[in-house]
PDB file of C-alpha atoms and ligand atoms in Angstrom:
ATOM      1  CA  MET Z  18     105.239  97.281 108.451  1.00  0.00           C
ATOM      2  CA  ASP Z  19     106.959  94.095 107.200  1.00  0.00           C
ATOM      3  CA  ARG Z  20     105.162  91.552 105.016  1.00  0.00           C
ATOM      4  CA  GLN Z  21     104.148  89.152 107.784  1.00  0.00           C
ATOM      5  CA  ALA Z  22     102.906  92.025 109.896  1.00  0.00           C
ATOM      6  CA  ALA Z  23     100.912  93.381 106.940  1.00  0.00           C
ATOM      7  CA  ALA Z  24      99.272  89.989 106.414  1.00  0.00           C
ATOM      8  CA  ALA Z  25      98.589  89.603 110.131  1.00  0.00           C
ATOM      9  CA  ASP Z  26      97.136  93.109 110.268  1.00  0.00           C
ATOM     10  CA  ASP Z  27      94.815  92.312 107.355  1.00  0.00           C
ATOM     11  CA  THR Z  28      93.835  89.020 108.971  1.00  0.00           C
ATOM     12  CA  ALA Z  29      93.123  90.593 112.348  1.00  0.00           C
ATOM     13  CA  SER Z  30      91.184  93.599 111.047  1.00  0.00           C
ATOM     14  CA  GLY Z  31      89.270  91.683 108.402  1.00  0.00           C
ATOM     15  CA  GLY Z  32      90.756  94.183 105.960  1.00  0.00           C
ATOM     16  CA  ALA Z  33      88.255  96.841 107.029  1.00  0.00           C
ATOM     17  CA  GLU Z  34      90.538  99.868 106.450  1.00  0.00           C
ATOM     18  CA  ARG Z  35      91.617  99.168 102.886  1.00  0.00           C
ATOM     19  CA  SER Z  36      89.448  98.040  99.985  1.00  0.00           C
ATOM     20  CA  ARG Z  37      89.361  94.405  99.009  1.00  0.00           C
ATOM     21  CA  VAL Z  38      91.307  93.098  96.046  1.00  0.00           C
ATOM     22  CA  LEU Z  39      90.181  90.414  93.575  1.00  0.00           C
ATOM     23  CA  ILE Z  40      92.951  88.434  91.872  1.00  0.00           C
ATOM     24  CA  VAL Z  41      92.017  86.408  88.792  1.00  0.00           C
ATOM     25  CA  THR Z  42      94.268  83.647  87.455  1.00  0.00           C
ATOM     26  CA  ALA Z  43      93.661  81.164  84.662  1.00  0.00           C
ATOM     27  CA  VAL Z  44      94.586  77.881  86.364  1.00  0.00           C
ATOM     28  CA  ALA Z  45      94.752  76.470  89.882  1.00  0.00           C
ATOM     29  CA  ALA Z  46      98.567  76.311  89.941  1.00  0.00           C
ATOM     30  CA  GLU Z  47      98.717  80.086  89.409  1.00  0.00           C
ATOM     31  CA  ARG Z  48      95.997  80.702  92.023  1.00  0.00           C
ATOM     32  CA  ASP Z  49      97.896  78.594  94.561  1.00  0.00           C
ATOM     33  CA  ALA Z  50     101.184  80.387  93.817  1.00  0.00           C
ATOM     34  CA  VAL Z  51      99.489  83.736  94.491  1.00  0.00           C
ATOM     35  CA  LEU Z  52      97.847  82.446  97.679  1.00  0.00           C
ATOM     36  CA  ARG Z  53     101.228  81.280  99.024  1.00  0.00           C
ATOM     37  CA  GLY Z  54     102.575  84.813  98.675  1.00  0.00           C
ATOM     38  CA  LEU Z  55      99.522  86.426 100.255  1.00  0.00           C
ATOM     39  CA  ASN Z  56     100.217  84.540 103.445  1.00  0.00           C
ATOM     40  CA  GLY Z  57      96.609  84.261 104.613  1.00  0.00           C
ATOM     41  CA  SER Z  58      95.585  87.896 104.096  1.00  0.00           C
ATOM     42  CA  VAL Z  59      91.783  88.027 104.130  1.00  0.00           C
ATOM     43  CA  ARG Z  60      91.704  91.260 102.128  1.00  0.00           C
ATOM     44  CA  PHE Z  61      92.428  89.374  98.900  1.00  0.00           C
ATOM     45  CA  ASP Z  62      90.186  86.888  97.085  1.00  0.00           C
ATOM     46  CA  VAL Z  63      91.937  84.741  94.492  1.00  0.00           C
ATOM     47  CA  ILE Z  64      90.031  82.795  91.838  1.00  0.00           C
ATOM     48  CA  ALA Z  65      91.071  80.547  88.945  1.00  0.00           C
ATOM     49  CA  ALA Z  66      88.569  81.540  86.257  1.00  0.00           C
ATOM     50  CA  GLY Z  67      89.879  79.412  83.391  1.00  0.00           C
ATOM     51  CA  ALA Z  68      92.107  80.037  80.389  1.00  0.00           C
ATOM     52  CA  GLY Z  69      91.253  82.618  77.769  1.00  0.00           C
ATOM     53  CA  THR Z  70      89.635  85.987  77.677  1.00  0.00           C
ATOM     54  CA  ALA Z  71      86.007  84.778  77.707  1.00  0.00           C
ATOM     55  CA  ALA Z  72      86.457  82.636  80.840  1.00  0.00           C
ATOM     56  CA  ALA Z  73      88.453  85.420  82.479  1.00  0.00           C
ATOM     57  CA  ALA Z  74      85.838  88.088  81.738  1.00  0.00           C
ATOM     58  CA  ALA Z  75      82.914  85.882  82.822  1.00  0.00           C
ATOM     59  CA  GLY Z  76      84.675  84.792  86.035  1.00  0.00           C
ATOM     60  CA  THR Z  77      85.702  88.340  86.871  1.00  0.00           C
ATOM     61  CA  ALA Z  78      82.234  89.768  86.249  1.00  0.00           C
ATOM     62  CA  ALA Z  79      80.604  87.061  88.383  1.00  0.00           C
ATOM     63  CA  ALA Z  80      83.015  87.729  91.262  1.00  0.00           C
ATOM     64  CA  LEU Z  81      82.588  91.505  91.019  1.00  0.00           C
ATOM     65  CA  ALA Z  82      78.801  91.138  91.035  1.00  0.00           C
ATOM     66  CA  ALA Z  83      78.982  89.009  94.188  1.00  0.00           C
ATOM     67  CA  GLY Z  84      81.504  91.025  96.220  1.00  0.00           C
ATOM     68  CA  SER Z  85      82.805  94.512  96.869  1.00  0.00           C
ATOM     69  CA  TYR Z  86      86.288  95.250  95.544  1.00  0.00           C
ATOM     70  CA  GLY Z  87      88.455  98.304  94.992  1.00  0.00           C
ATOM     71  CA  CYS Z  88      90.830  96.701  92.520  1.00  0.00           C
ATOM     72  CA  VAL Z  89      91.113  93.648  90.239  1.00  0.00           C
ATOM     73  CA  ILE Z  90      94.395  92.029  89.233  1.00  0.00           C
ATOM     74  CA  CYS Z  91      94.834  89.521  86.428  1.00  0.00           C
ATOM     75  CA  ALA Z  92      97.833  87.410  87.471  1.00  0.00           C
ATOM     76  CA  GLY Z  93      99.638  84.402  86.092  1.00  0.00           C
ATOM     77  CA  ILE Z  94     102.465  83.168  83.952  1.00  0.00           C
ATOM     78  CA  GLY Z  95     103.101  84.556  80.484  1.00  0.00           C
ATOM     79  CA  GLY Z  96     105.392  84.762  77.504  1.00  0.00           C
ATOM     80  CA  GLY Z  97     107.999  87.526  77.500  1.00  0.00           C
ATOM     81  CA  PHE Z  98     109.098  89.452  74.415  1.00  0.00           C
ATOM     82  CA  PRO Z  99     112.847  88.918  73.938  1.00  0.00           C
ATOM     83  CA  GLY Z 100     114.841  91.960  75.010  1.00  0.00           C
ATOM     84  CA  ARG Z 101     111.988  93.211  77.159  1.00  0.00           C
ATOM     85  CA  ALA Z 102     111.012  90.557  79.687  1.00  0.00           C
ATOM     86  CA  PRO Z 103     113.325  87.604  80.316  1.00  0.00           C
ATOM     87  CA  VAL Z 104     112.180  84.234  81.678  1.00  0.00           C
ATOM     88  CA  GLY Z 105     111.838  84.387  85.468  1.00  0.00           C
ATOM     89  CA  SER Z 106     111.158  88.126  85.492  1.00  0.00           C
ATOM     90  CA  LEU Z 107     107.898  89.937  86.220  1.00  0.00           C
ATOM     91  CA  VAL Z 108     105.863  92.292  84.051  1.00  0.00           C
ATOM     92  CA  VAL Z 109     103.386  94.861  85.369  1.00  0.00           C
ATOM     93  CA  ALA Z 110     101.118  95.820  82.470  1.00  0.00           C
ATOM     94  CA  SER Z 111     100.884  99.483  81.542  1.00  0.00           C
ATOM     95  CA  GLU Z 112      97.873  98.476  79.451  1.00  0.00           C
ATOM     96  CA  MET Z 113      95.935  95.306  78.665  1.00  0.00           C
ATOM     97  CA  THR Z 114      95.539  95.002  74.889  1.00  0.00           C
ATOM     98  CA  ASP Z 115      93.632  92.416  72.875  1.00  0.00           C
ATOM     99  CA  ALA Z 116      96.082  91.756  70.054  1.00  0.00           C
ATOM    100  CA  GLY Z 117      93.726  89.592  68.013  1.00  0.00           C
ATOM    101  CA  LEU Z 118      90.482  91.554  67.912  1.00  0.00           C
ATOM    102  CA  GLY Z 119      90.223  92.912  64.390  1.00  0.00           C
ATOM    103  CA  ALA Z 120      90.203  91.761  60.812  1.00  0.00           C
ATOM    104  CA  GLU Z 121      92.618  90.576  58.165  1.00  0.00           C
ATOM    105  CA  THR Z 122      92.629  92.875  55.163  1.00  0.00           C
ATOM    106  CA  PRO Z 123      94.599  92.824  51.921  1.00  0.00           C
ATOM    107  CA  GLU Z 124      96.890  95.360  53.634  1.00  0.00           C
ATOM    108  CA  GLY Z 125      97.349  93.129  56.674  1.00  0.00           C
ATOM    109  CA  PHE Z 126      95.797  92.906  60.150  1.00  0.00           C
ATOM    110  CA  ARG Z 127      93.698  95.866  61.281  1.00  0.00           C
ATOM    111  CA  SER Z 128      92.601  96.132  64.893  1.00  0.00           C
ATOM    112  CA  ALA Z 129      88.975  96.677  65.896  1.00  0.00           C
ATOM    113  CA  ALA Z 130      89.987 100.167  67.012  1.00  0.00           C
ATOM    114  CA  GLU Z 131      91.493 100.972  63.603  1.00  0.00           C
ATOM    115  CA  LEU Z 132      88.339  99.652  61.924  1.00  0.00           C
ATOM    116  CA  GLY Z 133      86.159 101.778  64.195  1.00  0.00           C
ATOM    117  CA  PHE Z 134      84.226  99.055  65.988  1.00  0.00           C
ATOM    118  CA  GLY Z 135      85.651  99.172  69.487  1.00  0.00           C
ATOM    119  CA  SER Z 136      88.592  99.736  71.754  1.00  0.00           C
ATOM    120  CA  VAL Z 137      91.136  96.945  72.141  1.00  0.00           C
ATOM    121  CA  THR Z 138      93.084  98.469  75.042  1.00  0.00           C
ATOM    122  CA  VAL Z 139      92.372  99.171  78.694  1.00  0.00           C
ATOM    123  CA  PRO Z 140      95.069 101.347  80.284  1.00  0.00           C
ATOM    124  CA  ALA Z 141      96.230 100.617  83.834  1.00  0.00           C
ATOM    125  CA  GLU Z 142      96.492 103.467  86.322  1.00  0.00           C
ATOM    126  CA  HIS Z 143     100.005 104.820  85.763  1.00  0.00           C
ATOM    127  CA  GLY Z 144     100.810 105.681  89.381  1.00  0.00           C
ATOM    128  CA  THR Z 145      99.796 102.244  90.650  1.00  0.00           C
ATOM    129  CA  VAL Z 146     101.810 100.499  87.919  1.00  0.00           C
ATOM    130  CA  GLN Z 147     104.899 102.539  88.799  1.00  0.00           C
ATOM    131  CA  ALA Z 148     104.437 102.027  92.550  1.00  0.00           C
ATOM    132  CA  LEU Z 149     104.043  98.265  92.164  1.00  0.00           C
ATOM    133  CA  ALA Z 150     107.003  97.968  89.792  1.00  0.00           C
ATOM    134  CA  ALA Z 151     109.168 100.044  92.154  1.00  0.00           C
ATOM    135  CA  ALA Z 152     108.193  97.896  95.149  1.00  0.00           C
ATOM    136  CA  LEU Z 153     108.938  94.680  93.230  1.00  0.00           C
ATOM    137  CA  ALA Z 154     112.318  96.050  92.165  1.00  0.00           C
ATOM    138  CA  ALA Z 155     113.076  97.174  95.718  1.00  0.00           C
ATOM    139  CA  ALA Z 156     112.420  93.596  96.859  1.00  0.00           C
ATOM    140  CA  GLY Z 157     115.137  92.436  94.445  1.00  0.00           C
ATOM    141  CA  LEU Z 158     112.799  91.056  91.794  1.00  0.00           C
ATOM    142  CA  ALA Z 159     113.453  91.615  88.078  1.00  0.00           C
ATOM    143  CA  VAL Z 160     110.548  93.622  86.722  1.00  0.00           C
ATOM    144  CA  SER Z 161     109.562  95.622  83.677  1.00  0.00           C
ATOM    145  CA  THR Z 162     106.470  97.515  82.649  1.00  0.00           C
ATOM    146  CA  GLY Z 163     104.806  97.729  79.247  1.00  0.00           C
ATOM    147  CA  PRO Z 164     101.741  96.624  77.345  1.00  0.00           C
ATOM    148  CA  VAL Z 165     100.713  93.014  77.898  1.00  0.00           C
ATOM    149  CA  LEU Z 166      99.008  91.516  74.862  1.00  0.00           C
ATOM    150  CA  THR Z 167      96.029  89.219  75.238  1.00  0.00           C
ATOM    151  CA  VAL Z 168      96.094  86.512  72.566  1.00  0.00           C
ATOM    152  CA  SER Z 169      93.814  83.557  71.829  1.00  0.00           C
ATOM    153  CA  THR Z 170      96.632  81.510  70.350  1.00  0.00           C
ATOM    154  CA  ALA Z 171      99.971  81.411  72.161  1.00  0.00           C
ATOM    155  CA  THR Z 172     102.661  82.535  69.761  1.00  0.00           C
ATOM    156  CA  GLY Z 173     104.617  79.571  68.430  1.00  0.00           C
ATOM    157  CA  THR Z 174     106.678  80.818  65.506  1.00  0.00           C
ATOM    158  CA  ALA Z 175     109.317  83.479  64.918  1.00  0.00           C
ATOM    159  CA  GLY Z 176     107.097  84.946  62.190  1.00  0.00           C
ATOM    160  CA  THR Z 177     104.129  85.515  64.481  1.00  0.00           C
ATOM    161  CA  ALA Z 178     106.406  86.900  67.199  1.00  0.00           C
ATOM    162  CA  ALA Z 179     107.891  89.376  64.722  1.00  0.00           C
ATOM    163  CA  ALA Z 180     104.467  90.411  63.415  1.00  0.00           C
ATOM    164  CA  LEU Z 181     103.172  91.005  66.941  1.00  0.00           C
ATOM    165  CA  ALA Z 182     106.279  92.961  67.906  1.00  0.00           C
ATOM    166  CA  ALA Z 183     105.949  95.093  64.767  1.00  0.00           C
ATOM    167  CA  ARG Z 184     102.314  95.912  65.588  1.00  0.00           C
ATOM    168  CA  HIS Z 185     103.068  96.449  69.296  1.00  0.00           C
ATOM    169  CA  PRO Z 186     106.702  97.621  69.543  1.00  0.00           C
ATOM    170  CA  GLU Z 187     106.401  98.438  73.252  1.00  0.00           C
ATOM    171  CA  ALA Z 188     104.829  95.107  74.236  1.00  0.00           C
ATOM    172  CA  ALA Z 189     106.545  93.373  77.144  1.00  0.00           C
ATOM    173  CA  ALA Z 190     104.578  90.124  77.350  1.00  0.00           C
ATOM    174  CA  GLU Z 191     101.681  88.091  76.031  1.00  0.00           C
ATOM    175  CA  ALA Z 192      99.124  85.951  77.845  1.00  0.00           C
ATOM    176  CA  MET Z 193      95.511  84.986  77.371  1.00  0.00           C
ATOM    177  CA  GLU Z 194      93.313  86.714  79.960  1.00  0.00           C
ATOM    178  CA  GLY Z 195      94.298  90.299  80.800  1.00  0.00           C
ATOM    179  CA  HIS Z 196      92.064  92.211  78.435  1.00  0.00           C
ATOM    180  CA  GLY Z 197      89.024  90.136  79.450  1.00  0.00           C
ATOM    181  CA  VAL Z 198      89.617  90.813  83.136  1.00  0.00           C
ATOM    182  CA  ALA Z 199      90.170  94.515  82.446  1.00  0.00           C
ATOM    183  CA  VAL Z 200      86.995  94.891  80.372  1.00  0.00           C
ATOM    184  CA  ALA Z 201      84.930  93.230  83.118  1.00  0.00           C
ATOM    185  CA  ALA Z 202      86.519  95.533  85.717  1.00  0.00           C
ATOM    186  CA  GLN Z 203      85.822  98.559  83.528  1.00  0.00           C
ATOM    187  CA  ARG Z 204      82.127  97.591  83.423  1.00  0.00           C
ATOM    188  CA  PHE Z 205      82.108  97.749  87.233  1.00  0.00           C
ATOM    189  CA  GLN Z 206      84.189 100.960  87.232  1.00  0.00           C
ATOM    190  CA  ILE Z 207      86.972  99.227  89.126  1.00  0.00           C
ATOM    191  CA  ALA Z 208      90.686  99.679  88.475  1.00  0.00           C
ATOM    192  CA  ALA Z 209      92.463  96.750  86.829  1.00  0.00           C
ATOM    193  CA  LEU Z 210      96.072  95.614  86.781  1.00  0.00           C
ATOM    194  CA  GLU Z 211      97.863  92.712  85.121  1.00  0.00           C
ATOM    195  CA  LEU Z 212     100.868  90.988  86.637  1.00  0.00           C
ATOM    196  CA  ARG Z 213     102.735  88.325  84.674  1.00  0.00           C
ATOM    197  CA  ALA Z 214     105.625  86.087  85.674  1.00  0.00           C
ATOM    198  CA  ILE Z 215     107.515  85.079  82.559  1.00  0.00           C
ATOM    199  CA  SER Z 216     107.732  81.327  81.936  1.00  0.00           C
ATOM    200  CA  ASN Z 217     108.832  81.345  78.284  1.00  0.00           C
ATOM    201  CA  PRO Z 218     109.938  83.655  75.515  1.00  0.00           C
ATOM    202  CA  VAL Z 219     107.443  84.750  72.873  1.00  0.00           C
ATOM    203  CA  GLY Z 220     108.732  82.901  69.823  1.00  0.00           C
ATOM    204  CA  PRO Z 221     109.139  79.400  68.369  1.00  0.00           C
ATOM    205  CA  ARG Z 222     107.226  76.941  70.547  1.00  0.00           C
ATOM    206  CA  ASP Z 223     109.354  74.814  72.884  1.00  0.00           C
ATOM    207  CA  ARG Z 224     106.888  73.795  75.592  1.00  0.00           C
ATOM    208  CA  ALA Z 225     109.403  71.475  77.295  1.00  0.00           C
ATOM    209  CA  ALA Z 226     111.645  74.473  77.962  1.00  0.00           C
ATOM    210  CA  TRP Z 227     108.982  76.560  79.739  1.00  0.00           C
ATOM    211  CA  LYS Z 228     110.204  77.432  83.243  1.00  0.00           C
ATOM    212  CA  ILE Z 229     106.826  77.104  84.895  1.00  0.00           C
ATOM    213  CA  ASN Z 230     108.083  76.466  88.430  1.00  0.00           C
ATOM    214  CA  GLU Z 231     110.477  79.440  88.234  1.00  0.00           C
ATOM    215  CA  ALA Z 232     107.634  81.640  87.044  1.00  0.00           C
ATOM    216  CA  LEU Z 233     105.262  80.386  89.739  1.00  0.00           C
ATOM    217  CA  ASP Z 234     107.937  81.121  92.376  1.00  0.00           C
ATOM    218  CA  ALA Z 235     108.277  84.659  90.984  1.00  0.00           C
ATOM    219  CA  LEU Z 236     104.490  85.010  91.147  1.00  0.00           C
ATOM    220  CA  THR Z 237     104.529  83.972  94.813  1.00  0.00           C
ATOM    221  CA  ALA Z 238     107.268  86.505  95.574  1.00  0.00           C
ATOM    222  CA  ALA Z 239     105.337  89.230  93.751  1.00  0.00           C
ATOM    223  CA  ALA Z 240     102.097  88.427  95.597  1.00  0.00           C
ATOM    224  CA  ALA Z 241     103.879  89.071  98.890  1.00  0.00           C
ATOM    225  CA  ILE Z 242     104.691  92.562  97.635  1.00  0.00           C
ATOM    226  CA  LEU Z 243     101.063  93.217  96.670  1.00  0.00           C
ATOM    227  CA  LEU Z 244     100.273  93.127 100.385  1.00  0.00           C
ATOM    228  CA  GLU Z 245     102.458  96.181 100.880  1.00  0.00           C
ATOM    229  CA  VAL Z 246     101.462  98.217  97.836  1.00  0.00           C
ATOM    230  CA  LEU Z 247      97.681  97.783  97.542  1.00  0.00           C
TER     231      LEU Z 247
HETATM  232  O1  LIG Q  15     101.500  72.725  83.335  1.00  0.00           O
HETATM  233  C1  LIG Q  15     101.551  73.345  84.399  1.00  0.00           C
HETATM  234  O2  LIG Q  15     102.023  72.884  85.460  1.00  0.00           O
HETATM  235  C2  LIG Q  15     101.062  74.723  84.424  1.00  0.00           C
HETATM  236  C3  LIG Q  15     101.159  75.456  85.589  1.00  0.00           C
HETATM  237  C4  LIG Q  15     100.724  76.746  85.598  1.00  0.00           C
HETATM  238  C5  LIG Q  15     100.197  77.319  84.430  1.00  0.00           C
HETATM  239  C6  LIG Q  15     100.117  76.561  83.284  1.00  0.00           C
HETATM  240  C7  LIG Q  15      99.566  77.116  82.054  1.00  0.00           C
HETATM  241  O3  LIG Q  15      99.653  76.556  80.992  1.00  0.00           O
HETATM  242  C8  LIG Q  15      98.883  78.412  82.199  1.00  0.00           C
HETATM  243  C9  LIG Q  15      98.188  78.831  80.950  1.00  0.00           C
HETATM  244  C10 LIG Q  15      98.239  80.339  80.889  1.00  0.00           C
HETATM  245  O4  LIG Q  15      99.555  80.757  80.746  1.00  0.00           O
HETATM  246  C11 LIG Q  15      99.609  81.945  80.030  1.00  0.00           C
HETATM  247  N1  LIG Q  15     100.721  81.855  79.100  1.00  0.00           N
HETATM  248  C12 LIG Q  15     101.938  81.425  79.464  1.00  0.00           C
HETATM  249  N2  LIG Q  15     102.790  81.566  78.444  1.00  0.00           N
HETATM  250  C13 LIG Q  15     102.103  82.085  77.413  1.00  0.00           C
HETATM  251  C14 LIG Q  15     102.479  82.476  76.096  1.00  0.00           C
HETATM  252  O5  LIG Q  15     103.639  82.382  75.648  1.00  0.00           O
HETATM  253  N3  LIG Q  15     101.495  82.963  75.312  1.00  0.00           N
HETATM  254  C15 LIG Q  15     100.224  83.094  75.757  1.00  0.00           C
HETATM  255  N4  LIG Q  15      99.854  82.753  77.004  1.00  0.00           N
HETATM  256  C16 LIG Q  15     100.780  82.259  77.823  1.00  0.00           C
HETATM  257  C17 LIG Q  15      98.225  82.118  79.445  1.00  0.00           C
HETATM  258  O6  LIG Q  15      97.630  83.197  80.089  1.00  0.00           O
HETATM  259  C18 LIG Q  15      97.492  80.833  79.716  1.00  0.00           C
HETATM  260  O7  LIG Q  15      96.161  80.978  80.104  1.00  0.00           O
HETATM  261  C19 LIG Q  15     100.542  75.269  83.258  1.00  0.00           C
END
């Protein structure tokens, strides 16, 4: 079934055969980019819950309490780690990790997990991550998989970028909501994914150089593929 047919099928059937999907973005521009790609499919609900992990978790939990969903996706733009996720490409998270939850010690940062007061990572279901990444690649989109870090402060210096990369050598991207969405989904025993379209490199801040429109276009293209995979 091609993409338009898949959307039409969902629209006509009310999505009765397959479970509903909740997509959570931070801001309205991201929500609208996703909606453009979904082409009117009624099987997907897309909300802009606000920036940051608290808003994302609260918005996700409220939506999951009000509706019935089989899967939750945190989607939006993000920063890509150089050499792993170039600007304009997509990242499907293998895990959603809170990179800031922990404590500074004389020996350096220690995560909450290392300190024994909680997990900082929610893994994504491996088969779904691989299937989505393969479908995105088959559609001609540049895509990588790897941990996506949830941060409260967007990285703005080479030093912070290097420190994060040293602590998370596999990390592909950073953003501000994924771990919050994933923790809320976990509470409801629902699978979570994170999909990021890269607008900027993780590194010295140069906001004027962020390719937001390119990233939003990539997000739209990726949303069209979600129709086929989920
Ligand atoms: O100004 C705009 O037109 C505009 C359009 C869409 C999105 C934005 C945002 O600023 C979204 C904020 C959202 O983006 C994520 N993000 C993007 N890059 C990074 C980064 O390098 N480090 C951390 N987060 C990043 C993040 O999830 C924010 O919530 C603006």
